[in-house]
Short mmCIF file of C-alpha atoms in Angstrom, two decimals:
data_model
loop_
_atom_site.label_atom_id
_atom_site.label_comp_id
_atom_site.label_asym_id
_atom_site.label_seq_id
_atom_site.Cartn_x
_atom_site.Cartn_y
_atom_site.Cartn_z
CA MET K 1 -15.89 30.72 68.30
CA GLN K 2 -14.79 27.29 69.46
CA PRO K 3 -13.35 26.95 72.95
CA ASP K 4 -9.72 25.93 73.09
CA PHE K 5 -9.48 22.30 74.26
CA LYS K 6 -5.81 22.00 73.66
CA SER K 7 -3.76 21.49 76.82
CA SER K 8 -0.34 22.89 76.82
CA THR K 9 0.97 20.47 79.47
CA HIS K 10 -0.35 17.08 77.97
CA LEU K 11 -1.09 16.11 81.56
CA HIS K 12 -4.07 13.92 80.59
CA VAL K 13 -1.90 11.78 78.26
CA ILE K 14 0.77 11.32 80.90
CA ARG K 15 -1.83 10.36 83.50
CA LEU K 16 -3.29 7.71 81.18
CA ALA K 17 0.13 6.30 80.27
CA LEU K 18 1.13 6.09 83.93
CA THR K 19 -2.09 4.26 84.82
CA ILE K 20 -1.63 1.71 82.01
CA ALA K 21 2.02 1.17 82.97
CA GLY K 22 1.06 0.75 86.64
CA VAL K 23 -1.62 -1.83 85.86
CA LEU K 24 0.81 -3.70 83.59
CA VAL K 25 3.56 -3.85 86.22
CA ALA K 26 1.08 -4.89 88.92
CA GLY K 27 -0.29 -7.59 86.61
CA ILE K 28 3.15 -8.99 85.81
CA LEU K 29 4.14 -8.99 89.51
CA LEU K 30 0.88 -10.66 90.54
CA ARG K 31 1.26 -13.32 87.83
CA GLN K 32 4.80 -14.06 88.97
CA ALA K 33 3.70 -14.29 92.59
CA LEU K 34 0.84 -16.66 91.80
CA LEU K 35 2.44 -18.97 89.22
CA PRO K 36 4.77 -21.74 90.39
CA ALA K 37 8.43 -21.45 89.37
CA GLY K 38 9.12 -22.61 85.84
CA TYR K 39 5.45 -22.75 84.89
CA GLY K 40 5.05 -23.27 81.17
CA THR K 41 8.51 -24.65 80.46
CA SER K 42 7.23 -28.17 79.76
CA GLY K 43 3.58 -27.40 79.14
CA ARG K 44 0.83 -25.52 80.88
CA TYR K 45 1.61 -27.01 84.25
CA ARG K 46 4.04 -26.86 87.15
CA PRO K 47 7.20 -28.66 86.06
CA GLY K 48 7.53 -31.82 88.12
CA ALA K 49 3.79 -32.29 88.57
CA GLU K 50 3.91 -35.26 86.22
CA LEU K 51 6.83 -36.70 88.22
CA ASP K 52 4.82 -36.41 91.43
CA GLU K 53 2.15 -38.54 89.79
CA ALA K 54 4.73 -40.97 88.38
CA ASN K 55 6.24 -41.46 91.84
CA ARG K 56 3.06 -42.83 93.36
CA THR K 57 3.57 -46.25 94.99
CA VAL K 58 2.84 -49.23 92.78
CA ARG K 59 0.60 -51.42 94.93
CA ASN K 60 -0.35 -54.23 92.56
CA LEU K 61 2.95 -55.86 91.62
CA ALA K 62 1.64 -58.05 88.76
CA ASN K 63 1.94 -61.82 88.30
CA ASP K 64 5.58 -61.96 87.21
CA ALA K 65 6.67 -60.47 90.53
CA CYS K 66 4.52 -62.91 92.54
CA LEU K 67 5.53 -65.98 90.58
CA ALA K 68 9.24 -65.12 90.78
CA CYS K 69 9.22 -66.17 94.44
CA HIS K 70 6.60 -68.93 94.21
CA PRO K 71 8.02 -71.45 91.69
CA LEU K 72 5.58 -74.26 92.53
CA ILE K 73 2.56 -72.05 92.05
CA ARG K 74 4.19 -70.64 88.93
CA LYS K 75 4.37 -74.10 87.38
CA LEU K 76 0.76 -74.88 88.26
CA HIS K 77 -0.71 -71.49 87.43
CA LEU K 78 0.90 -71.00 84.04
CA ALA K 79 0.10 -74.52 82.85
CA GLY K 80 -3.61 -74.26 83.58
CA THR K 81 -6.51 -72.39 82.05
CA HIS K 82 -6.20 -69.75 84.77
CA ALA K 83 -2.83 -68.57 83.46
CA THR K 84 -4.27 -65.14 82.60
CA VAL K 85 -5.88 -64.66 86.01
CA SER K 86 -4.11 -62.09 88.17
CA CYS K 87 -2.78 -63.36 91.51
CA GLU K 88 -3.76 -60.12 93.21
CA ILE K 89 -7.49 -60.30 92.53
CA CYS K 90 -7.78 -63.21 94.99
CA HIS K 91 -4.78 -62.56 97.25
CA GLY K 92 -4.81 -58.75 97.48
CA PRO K 93 -2.19 -56.20 96.43
CA GLY K 94 1.40 -57.46 96.52
CA VAL K 95 2.67 -54.40 98.35
CA ASP K 96 0.99 -55.71 101.52
CA HIS K 97 3.10 -58.86 101.16
CA VAL K 98 6.57 -57.64 100.22
CA GLN K 99 8.13 -54.28 101.03
CA ASP K 100 11.80 -53.41 100.40
CA GLY K 101 12.51 -57.05 99.65
CA LYS K 102 11.17 -58.16 103.03
CA LEU K 103 8.05 -60.02 103.99
CA ALA K 104 5.51 -57.44 105.15
CA GLY K 105 2.52 -59.66 105.84
CA ALA K 106 0.71 -62.83 104.92
CA MET K 107 -1.70 -62.73 102.01
CA PRO K 108 -5.26 -63.99 102.36
CA THR K 109 -6.15 -67.18 100.55
CA VAL K 110 -9.63 -68.04 99.41
CA ALA K 111 -10.63 -71.66 99.96
CA GLY K 112 -13.45 -73.91 101.11
CA ASP K 113 -16.93 -72.58 101.69
CA VAL K 114 -16.08 -68.97 100.81
CA ILE K 115 -14.69 -69.80 97.38
CA GLY K 116 -18.01 -70.22 95.56
CA PRO K 117 -18.87 -66.53 95.16
CA VAL K 118 -15.29 -65.77 94.04
CA CYS K 119 -15.43 -68.39 91.28
CA LEU K 120 -18.97 -67.47 90.26
CA ARG K 121 -18.09 -63.81 89.80
CA CYS K 122 -16.56 -64.89 86.50
CA HIS K 123 -18.05 -68.33 85.90
CA GLY K 124 -21.58 -67.89 87.23
CA GLN K 125 -24.12 -68.23 84.47
CA VAL K 126 -26.92 -65.83 85.25
CA ALA K 127 -29.71 -65.53 82.69
CA ARG K 128 -28.27 -63.79 79.61
CA LEU K 129 -25.84 -61.86 81.73
CA ARG K 130 -22.55 -62.80 80.15
CA PRO K 131 -21.26 -63.65 76.69
CA LEU K 132 -21.43 -67.45 76.46
CA ASP K 133 -18.49 -67.82 74.09
CA SER K 134 -16.05 -66.20 76.49
CA ILE K 135 -15.10 -68.51 79.36
CA ARG K 136 -16.93 -71.52 80.73
CA MET K 137 -20.07 -70.46 82.52
CA VAL K 138 -21.90 -72.68 84.95
CA SER K 139 -25.00 -72.44 87.02
CA ALA K 140 -23.64 -73.71 90.31
CA SER K 141 -26.53 -75.97 91.31
CA ASP K 142 -27.01 -77.47 87.83
CA HIS K 143 -23.27 -78.05 87.56
CA LEU K 144 -23.18 -79.98 90.82
CA THR K 145 -26.26 -82.12 90.12
CA GLY K 146 -25.15 -82.64 86.50
CA HIS K 147 -21.90 -84.13 87.77
CA ARG K 148 -23.73 -86.14 90.45
CA VAL K 149 -21.83 -84.64 93.36
CA ARG K 150 -23.18 -83.34 96.63
CA ALA K 151 -25.02 -80.06 96.37
CA ASP K 152 -22.88 -78.53 99.14
CA ASN K 153 -19.57 -79.31 97.43
CA ASP K 154 -17.13 -76.41 97.27
CA CYS K 155 -15.63 -75.55 93.89
CA ASP K 156 -12.09 -76.29 95.08
CA GLN K 157 -12.98 -79.85 96.05
CA CYS K 158 -12.85 -80.80 92.37
CA HIS K 159 -11.02 -77.85 90.80
CA HIS K 160 -7.56 -76.71 91.79
CA VAL K 161 -7.89 -72.93 91.88
CA HIS K 162 -4.64 -72.34 90.00
CA ALA K 163 -5.11 -75.09 87.41
CA PRO K 164 -8.86 -75.75 87.35
CA MET K 165 -8.89 -78.85 85.15
CA LYS K 166 -5.76 -80.52 86.55
CA TRP K 167 -7.44 -82.82 89.08
CA VAL K 168 -10.39 -83.44 86.77
CA ARG K 169 -8.06 -84.50 83.97
CA GLU K 170 -6.00 -86.67 86.29
CA ALA K 171 -9.11 -88.34 87.67
CA ARG K 172 -10.35 -89.07 84.17
CA GLU K 173 -7.02 -90.63 83.23
CA MET K 174 -7.00 -92.68 86.40
CA VAL K 175 -10.40 -94.26 85.79
CA GLY K 176 -9.85 -94.51 82.05
CA LEU K 177 -12.61 -92.09 81.03
CA ALA K 178 -12.28 -90.44 77.65
CA ALA K 179 -11.28 -86.81 77.69
CA GLU K 180 -13.93 -84.22 77.05
CA PRO K 181 -14.54 -83.37 73.41
CA GLU K 182 -12.65 -80.37 72.07
CA GLY K 183 -14.18 -77.14 73.27
CA GLY K 184 -15.93 -78.91 76.12
CA ARG K 185 -19.57 -79.79 76.21
CA PRO K 186 -22.31 -77.23 76.15
CA TRP K 187 -22.03 -75.67 79.55
CA THR K 188 -25.68 -75.57 80.29
CA ASN K 189 -25.29 -77.90 83.24
CA MET C 1 20.05 -75.64 147.75
CA ASP C 2 16.98 -74.15 146.17
CA GLU C 3 19.04 -71.24 144.93
CA LEU C 4 21.50 -73.61 143.27
CA GLU C 5 18.66 -75.49 141.57
CA ARG C 6 17.27 -72.21 140.24
CA ILE C 7 20.63 -71.12 138.84
CA ARG C 8 21.11 -74.48 137.18
CA GLU C 9 17.68 -74.18 135.57
CA GLU C 10 18.52 -70.70 134.40
CA ILE C 11 21.73 -71.94 132.79
CA ASP C 12 19.83 -74.80 131.14
CA LEU C 13 17.29 -72.35 129.76
CA ASP C 14 20.08 -70.11 128.50
CA ARG C 15 21.74 -73.08 126.82
CA ARG C 16 18.50 -74.02 125.11
CA ARG C 17 18.03 -70.45 123.94
CA PHE C 18 21.61 -70.37 122.64
CA VAL C 19 21.22 -73.62 120.68
CA LYS C 20 17.94 -72.36 119.25
CA LYS C 21 19.51 -69.11 118.09
CA VAL C 22 22.53 -70.86 116.52
CA LEU C 23 20.32 -73.38 114.76
CA GLY C 24 18.01 -70.64 113.51
CA GLY C 25 20.97 -68.62 112.28
CA VAL C 26 22.51 -71.57 110.48
CA ILE C 27 19.26 -72.54 108.78
CA GLY C 28 18.41 -68.93 107.92
CA GLY C 29 21.91 -68.26 106.60
CA SER C 30 21.99 -71.31 104.39
CA LEU C 31 18.51 -70.43 103.07
CA LEU C 32 19.79 -66.98 102.16
CA LEU C 33 22.51 -68.63 100.07
CA VAL C 34 19.99 -70.79 98.25
CA LEU C 35 17.10 -68.34 97.80
CA PRO C 36 17.51 -65.33 95.52
CA ALA C 37 17.80 -62.31 97.77
CA GLY C 38 16.90 -58.69 97.13
CA ALA C 39 13.80 -56.71 96.36
CA VAL C 40 11.01 -58.11 94.23
CA LYS C 41 11.95 -57.32 90.68
CA VAL C 42 9.16 -55.65 88.81
CA ALA C 43 9.02 -57.22 85.38
CA GLN C 44 8.69 -54.95 82.38
CA GLN C 45 5.47 -55.30 80.49
CA ILE C 46 5.70 -52.31 78.20
CA SER C 47 8.82 -52.32 76.07
CA GLY C 48 11.28 -49.46 76.38
CA LEU C 49 9.93 -48.09 79.66
CA ALA C 50 12.08 -48.56 82.72
CA ALA C 51 12.02 -47.31 86.26
CA GLY C 52 13.68 -43.94 86.78
CA THR C 53 13.33 -42.68 83.23
CA ASP C 54 11.41 -39.52 82.44
CA PRO C 55 7.88 -40.78 81.98
CA VAL C 56 6.90 -38.12 79.45
CA ASP C 57 7.78 -39.37 75.98
CA PRO C 58 6.21 -37.39 73.12
CA ASP C 59 7.08 -40.21 70.70
CA ARG C 60 4.48 -42.39 72.36
CA LYS C 61 0.76 -42.20 71.81
CA PHE C 62 -1.03 -44.38 74.29
CA ALA C 63 -4.49 -45.72 73.69
CA PHE C 64 -6.93 -47.75 75.72
CA VAL C 65 -9.31 -50.18 74.06
CA ILE C 66 -12.18 -51.89 75.87
CA ASP C 67 -13.78 -54.92 74.28
CA ILE C 68 -17.48 -54.72 75.14
CA THR C 69 -18.09 -58.13 73.58
CA GLY C 70 -15.50 -59.68 75.88
CA CYS C 71 -16.31 -58.11 79.27
CA ILE C 72 -17.92 -60.62 81.63
CA GLY C 73 -18.68 -58.10 84.37
CA CYS C 74 -16.63 -59.78 87.08
CA GLY C 75 -15.62 -56.37 88.43
CA TYR C 76 -12.09 -57.41 89.34
CA CYS C 77 -10.78 -54.38 87.43
CA CYS C 78 -12.62 -52.20 89.94
CA VAL C 79 -11.16 -54.21 92.84
CA ALA C 80 -7.63 -53.84 91.44
CA ASP C 81 -8.19 -50.12 90.96
CA LYS C 82 -9.45 -49.65 94.50
CA ASN C 83 -6.42 -51.54 95.80
CA GLU C 84 -3.96 -49.64 93.64
CA PHE C 85 -5.15 -46.16 94.62
CA GLN C 86 -6.81 -46.96 97.95
CA VAL C 87 -9.90 -45.23 96.63
CA PRO C 88 -12.27 -44.24 99.45
CA ASP C 89 -15.58 -46.10 99.67
CA GLY C 90 -18.31 -44.66 97.50
CA TYR C 91 -15.90 -43.09 94.99
CA TYR C 92 -14.81 -44.73 91.76
CA ARG C 93 -11.91 -44.09 89.41
CA THR C 94 -13.21 -46.85 87.18
CA TRP C 95 -16.50 -48.67 87.26
CA VAL C 96 -18.48 -51.21 85.26
CA GLU C 97 -22.04 -50.46 84.14
CA ARG C 98 -24.56 -53.16 83.33
CA TYR C 99 -26.87 -52.55 80.39
CA VAL C 100 -30.01 -54.65 80.12
CA ILE C 101 -32.23 -54.26 77.05
CA ASP C 102 -35.68 -55.79 77.11
CA ASP C 103 -37.77 -56.88 74.13
CA GLN C 104 -39.54 -53.49 74.11
CA ASP C 105 -36.11 -51.92 73.49
CA ASN C 106 -36.11 -50.23 76.88
CA VAL C 107 -32.60 -49.77 78.23
CA HIS C 108 -31.98 -50.38 81.93
CA VAL C 109 -28.60 -49.32 83.29
CA ASP C 110 -27.26 -49.95 86.77
CA ALA C 111 -23.92 -50.15 88.53
CA PRO C 112 -24.37 -51.19 92.17
CA ARG C 113 -21.18 -50.29 94.11
CA GLY C 114 -19.59 -49.41 90.75
CA GLY C 115 -19.31 -53.10 89.96
CA LEU C 116 -16.91 -53.68 92.88
CA ASP C 117 -18.85 -56.77 93.95
CA GLY C 118 -19.34 -58.06 90.42
CA TYR C 119 -22.69 -58.97 88.93
CA ALA C 120 -23.57 -62.35 90.37
CA THR C 121 -27.34 -62.03 90.16
CA ALA C 122 -29.71 -61.08 87.38
CA ARG C 123 -31.94 -58.01 87.58
CA LEU C 124 -35.40 -59.06 88.68
CA ASP C 125 -37.12 -55.68 88.37
CA ILE C 126 -37.49 -55.71 84.59
CA PRO C 127 -41.10 -56.36 83.57
CA HIS C 128 -40.41 -57.52 80.00
CA PRO C 129 -38.30 -60.45 78.76
CA VAL C 130 -34.63 -59.49 78.48
CA ARG C 131 -33.32 -59.30 74.92
CA ASP C 132 -29.72 -58.54 75.66
CA THR C 133 -27.26 -57.77 78.46
CA PHE C 134 -23.75 -56.40 78.33
CA PHE C 135 -21.23 -54.56 80.47
CA VAL C 136 -19.55 -51.24 79.81
CA PRO C 137 -16.43 -50.47 81.86
CA LYS C 138 -15.84 -46.74 82.28
CA LEU C 139 -12.67 -44.84 83.10
CA CYS C 140 -10.86 -41.63 82.12
CA ASN C 141 -11.14 -41.00 78.38
CA MET C 142 -7.79 -39.13 78.22
CA CYS C 143 -9.22 -36.66 75.72
CA GLU C 144 -7.02 -34.99 73.15
CA LYS C 145 -9.06 -31.83 73.76
CA PRO C 146 -9.90 -32.20 77.45
CA SER C 147 -12.55 -29.82 78.72
CA CYS C 148 -11.37 -30.36 82.30
CA VAL C 149 -8.00 -28.80 81.45
CA GLN C 150 -9.71 -25.87 79.76
CA VAL C 151 -11.78 -24.90 82.78
CA CYS C 152 -9.13 -25.29 85.50
CA PRO C 153 -8.48 -21.77 86.83
CA VAL C 154 -5.06 -22.57 88.33
CA GLY C 155 -3.49 -24.92 85.78
CA ALA C 156 -3.68 -27.82 88.20
CA THR C 157 -5.04 -30.23 85.63
CA PHE C 158 -2.99 -30.59 82.51
CA ARG C 159 -2.20 -32.72 79.50
CA THR C 160 1.33 -34.06 79.12
CA ALA C 161 3.12 -34.21 75.77
CA ASP C 162 2.41 -37.95 75.55
CA GLY C 163 -1.29 -37.48 76.05
CA PHE C 164 -1.99 -38.09 79.73
CA VAL C 165 -4.44 -35.81 81.47
CA LEU C 166 -3.16 -35.57 85.04
CA ILE C 167 -3.85 -33.57 88.19
CA ASP C 168 -1.30 -31.53 90.12
CA ARG C 169 -2.44 -32.34 93.64
CA GLN C 170 -0.32 -29.53 95.09
CA ARG C 171 -1.99 -26.85 93.00
CA CYS C 172 -5.57 -28.07 92.88
CA LEU C 173 -7.93 -25.87 94.87
CA GLY C 174 -10.80 -28.34 94.87
CA CYS C 175 -13.13 -25.88 93.12
CA SER C 176 -14.62 -28.83 91.16
CA TYR C 177 -15.08 -26.90 87.90
CA CYS C 178 -13.40 -29.87 86.18
CA VAL C 179 -15.79 -32.30 87.84
CA GLN C 180 -18.65 -30.48 86.14
CA ALA C 181 -16.80 -30.01 82.85
CA CYS C 182 -15.95 -33.69 82.30
CA PRO C 183 -18.53 -35.13 79.89
CA TYR C 184 -17.75 -38.65 81.12
CA SER C 185 -18.13 -37.98 84.87
CA VAL C 186 -14.81 -39.58 85.74
CA ARG C 187 -13.72 -36.93 88.24
CA PHE C 188 -14.53 -36.46 91.88
CA ILE C 189 -13.28 -34.42 94.79
CA GLY C 190 -11.50 -36.77 97.20
CA PRO C 191 -13.26 -36.76 100.58
CA GLU C 192 -9.95 -36.65 102.46
CA SER C 193 -7.56 -35.01 100.02
CA ARG C 194 -10.12 -32.33 99.05
CA VAL C 195 -8.57 -32.17 95.57
CA ALA C 196 -9.85 -33.45 92.24
CA GLU C 197 -9.08 -37.09 91.56
CA LYS C 198 -9.58 -39.35 88.60
CA CYS C 199 -8.21 -42.33 86.71
CA THR C 200 -4.67 -41.73 85.39
CA TRP C 201 -4.40 -44.90 83.28
CA CYS C 202 -1.93 -45.81 86.05
CA TYR C 203 0.68 -43.29 84.95
CA HIS C 204 2.86 -44.31 87.90
CA ARG C 205 2.79 -47.98 86.87
CA LEU C 206 3.67 -47.00 83.32
CA ALA C 207 6.71 -45.17 84.66
CA GLN C 208 7.82 -48.57 86.05
CA GLY C 209 7.08 -50.34 82.78
CA LEU C 210 3.93 -51.95 84.16
CA ARG C 211 0.50 -52.10 82.55
CA PRO C 212 -2.43 -50.34 84.25
CA ALA C 213 -3.76 -52.26 87.26
CA CYS C 214 -7.19 -52.88 85.71
CA VAL C 215 -5.63 -54.23 82.49
CA GLU C 216 -3.49 -56.53 84.62
CA ALA C 217 -6.50 -57.75 86.59
CA CYS C 218 -8.85 -58.44 83.67
CA PRO C 219 -9.09 -62.23 83.34
CA VAL C 220 -10.52 -62.14 79.79
CA GLN C 221 -8.36 -59.33 78.33
CA ALA C 222 -11.34 -57.11 77.69
CA ARG C 223 -9.21 -54.11 78.68
CA LYS C 224 -6.28 -53.47 76.38
CA PHE C 225 -3.62 -50.80 76.67
CA GLY C 226 -0.69 -49.94 74.45
CA ASP C 227 1.27 -47.52 72.31
CA LEU C 228 -0.27 -46.56 68.97
CA ASN C 229 3.15 -45.64 67.59
CA ASP C 230 4.24 -49.22 68.16
CA ARG C 231 2.89 -51.11 65.15
CA GLU C 232 3.33 -54.44 66.92
CA SER C 233 1.00 -53.49 69.76
CA GLU C 234 -2.45 -54.99 70.07
CA VAL C 235 -4.15 -51.60 70.29
CA TYR C 236 -2.54 -50.52 67.00
CA ARG C 237 -3.75 -53.69 65.35
CA LEU C 238 -7.27 -53.32 66.76
CA LEU C 239 -7.62 -49.68 65.72
CA HIS C 240 -6.19 -50.24 62.24
CA GLU C 241 -8.06 -53.37 61.27
CA PRO C 242 -11.70 -53.57 60.23
CA ASN C 243 -13.25 -53.54 63.70
CA VAL C 244 -16.29 -51.76 65.06
CA ILE C 245 -14.56 -49.04 67.07
CA SER C 246 -16.24 -46.07 68.69
CA VAL C 247 -15.73 -43.51 71.41
CA LEU C 248 -18.21 -42.19 73.94
CA LYS C 249 -20.08 -38.94 73.17
CA PRO C 250 -18.18 -38.06 69.96
CA GLU C 251 -20.45 -35.01 69.53
CA MET C 252 -18.75 -33.37 72.51
CA GLY C 253 -15.60 -32.99 70.40
CA ASN C 254 -13.25 -34.08 73.18
CA GLU C 255 -11.57 -36.69 70.98
CA PRO C 256 -11.06 -39.40 73.61
CA SER C 257 -8.12 -41.81 73.46
CA LEU C 258 -10.32 -44.44 75.08
CA HIS C 259 -11.91 -46.59 72.39
CA TYR C 260 -14.58 -49.23 72.66
CA LEU C 261 -14.64 -52.36 70.57
CA GLY C 262 -18.19 -53.40 69.66
CA LEU C 263 -19.86 -50.51 71.49
CA ARG C 264 -23.63 -50.45 71.19
CA ARG C 265 -25.90 -47.66 70.02
CA GLU C 266 -27.57 -47.62 73.41
CA VAL C 267 -24.33 -46.58 75.11
CA VAL C 268 -22.93 -43.92 72.75
#
């Protein structure tokens, strides 16, 4: 004869149901305690997290902002071949210069004997290092001897940093030299 | 007598000071009338985005394109990035790698200081003649299926409806699971903040209608950024015309939104 397993009180079922319900409630409470308010309303993140990121301070103000207050430089810079060069790569981030519409500090300028490395970062022709059809590349020493100028000349003695060919062009016109052929000469020197 | 002399001098000095102040005020005041006053106006570079608007716009699909054939390795993008985010020394949100391939087809890659100082000198440690050299700028790939978001245990890194993968700096625990999960190694734990940090494609600049700082700084326009839903944009044109376009590590299945123009086999 089989033993009777049937319980008359169903206590084991109730105990199981209570345990599951307890775990569920605890889980929901824990989730609510741990998740930030409104989580999931705009995506799987705390609402406002993207605004926190968007409210970071803009430190590089871009050329238009710089040139709005410097009309002379604007005229020079935009007319020359350096029109696409950002002001802030040589002068530092604009936020150090203007804050709340007020002058916050002077910006560094690069000139004289420290200018070479700055120019050559883009224009320095190092053996097969850069695409040759991009911008004009020069090997500093060959460039200076090729133009028969002193070997210790600084770049900005012949080239205005904002409009690099301005003085060169003016000098050519003054002495009646023909302009360079279209596309320049092969910049091997 | 002496006392009188002193008082007279004092009055003279005061008079001088007074005249100076009045003159300064007059000149300054008239300058204010002539010069445009007010805060520096930030010019809009990306159409339709203005300061104060909700930056998340699901109608936009931003893409970043880097022209490998154009990059000259000046490293000014890295400088602009460091300035924009005040990135601590030794950590990089974006960097530029130099690839040198010799005539034996060996590939030599280096990135001293992440390209912050540019590449002014050639590599001298390569025994064979150099066949080719090029630069590969790296930054966040803004994956459509970002593995960093998947592994974050607290939902601190997330993808917005317009496709930006960002970090909630309040919620991040600094567990660095995401740093390991990123196939492109763009993440790091900030040494001071102790939370995960990475390139955001300058989300905060975008909210002001400005282009990313590195795009702004690039003198040869090798970095291009724009909205793919805007058919006039350069990135739309580049990605929809017959160009050699590729992404990094496509086999990872992350589907990056960062595309490279003219990327080489050696890099992928």
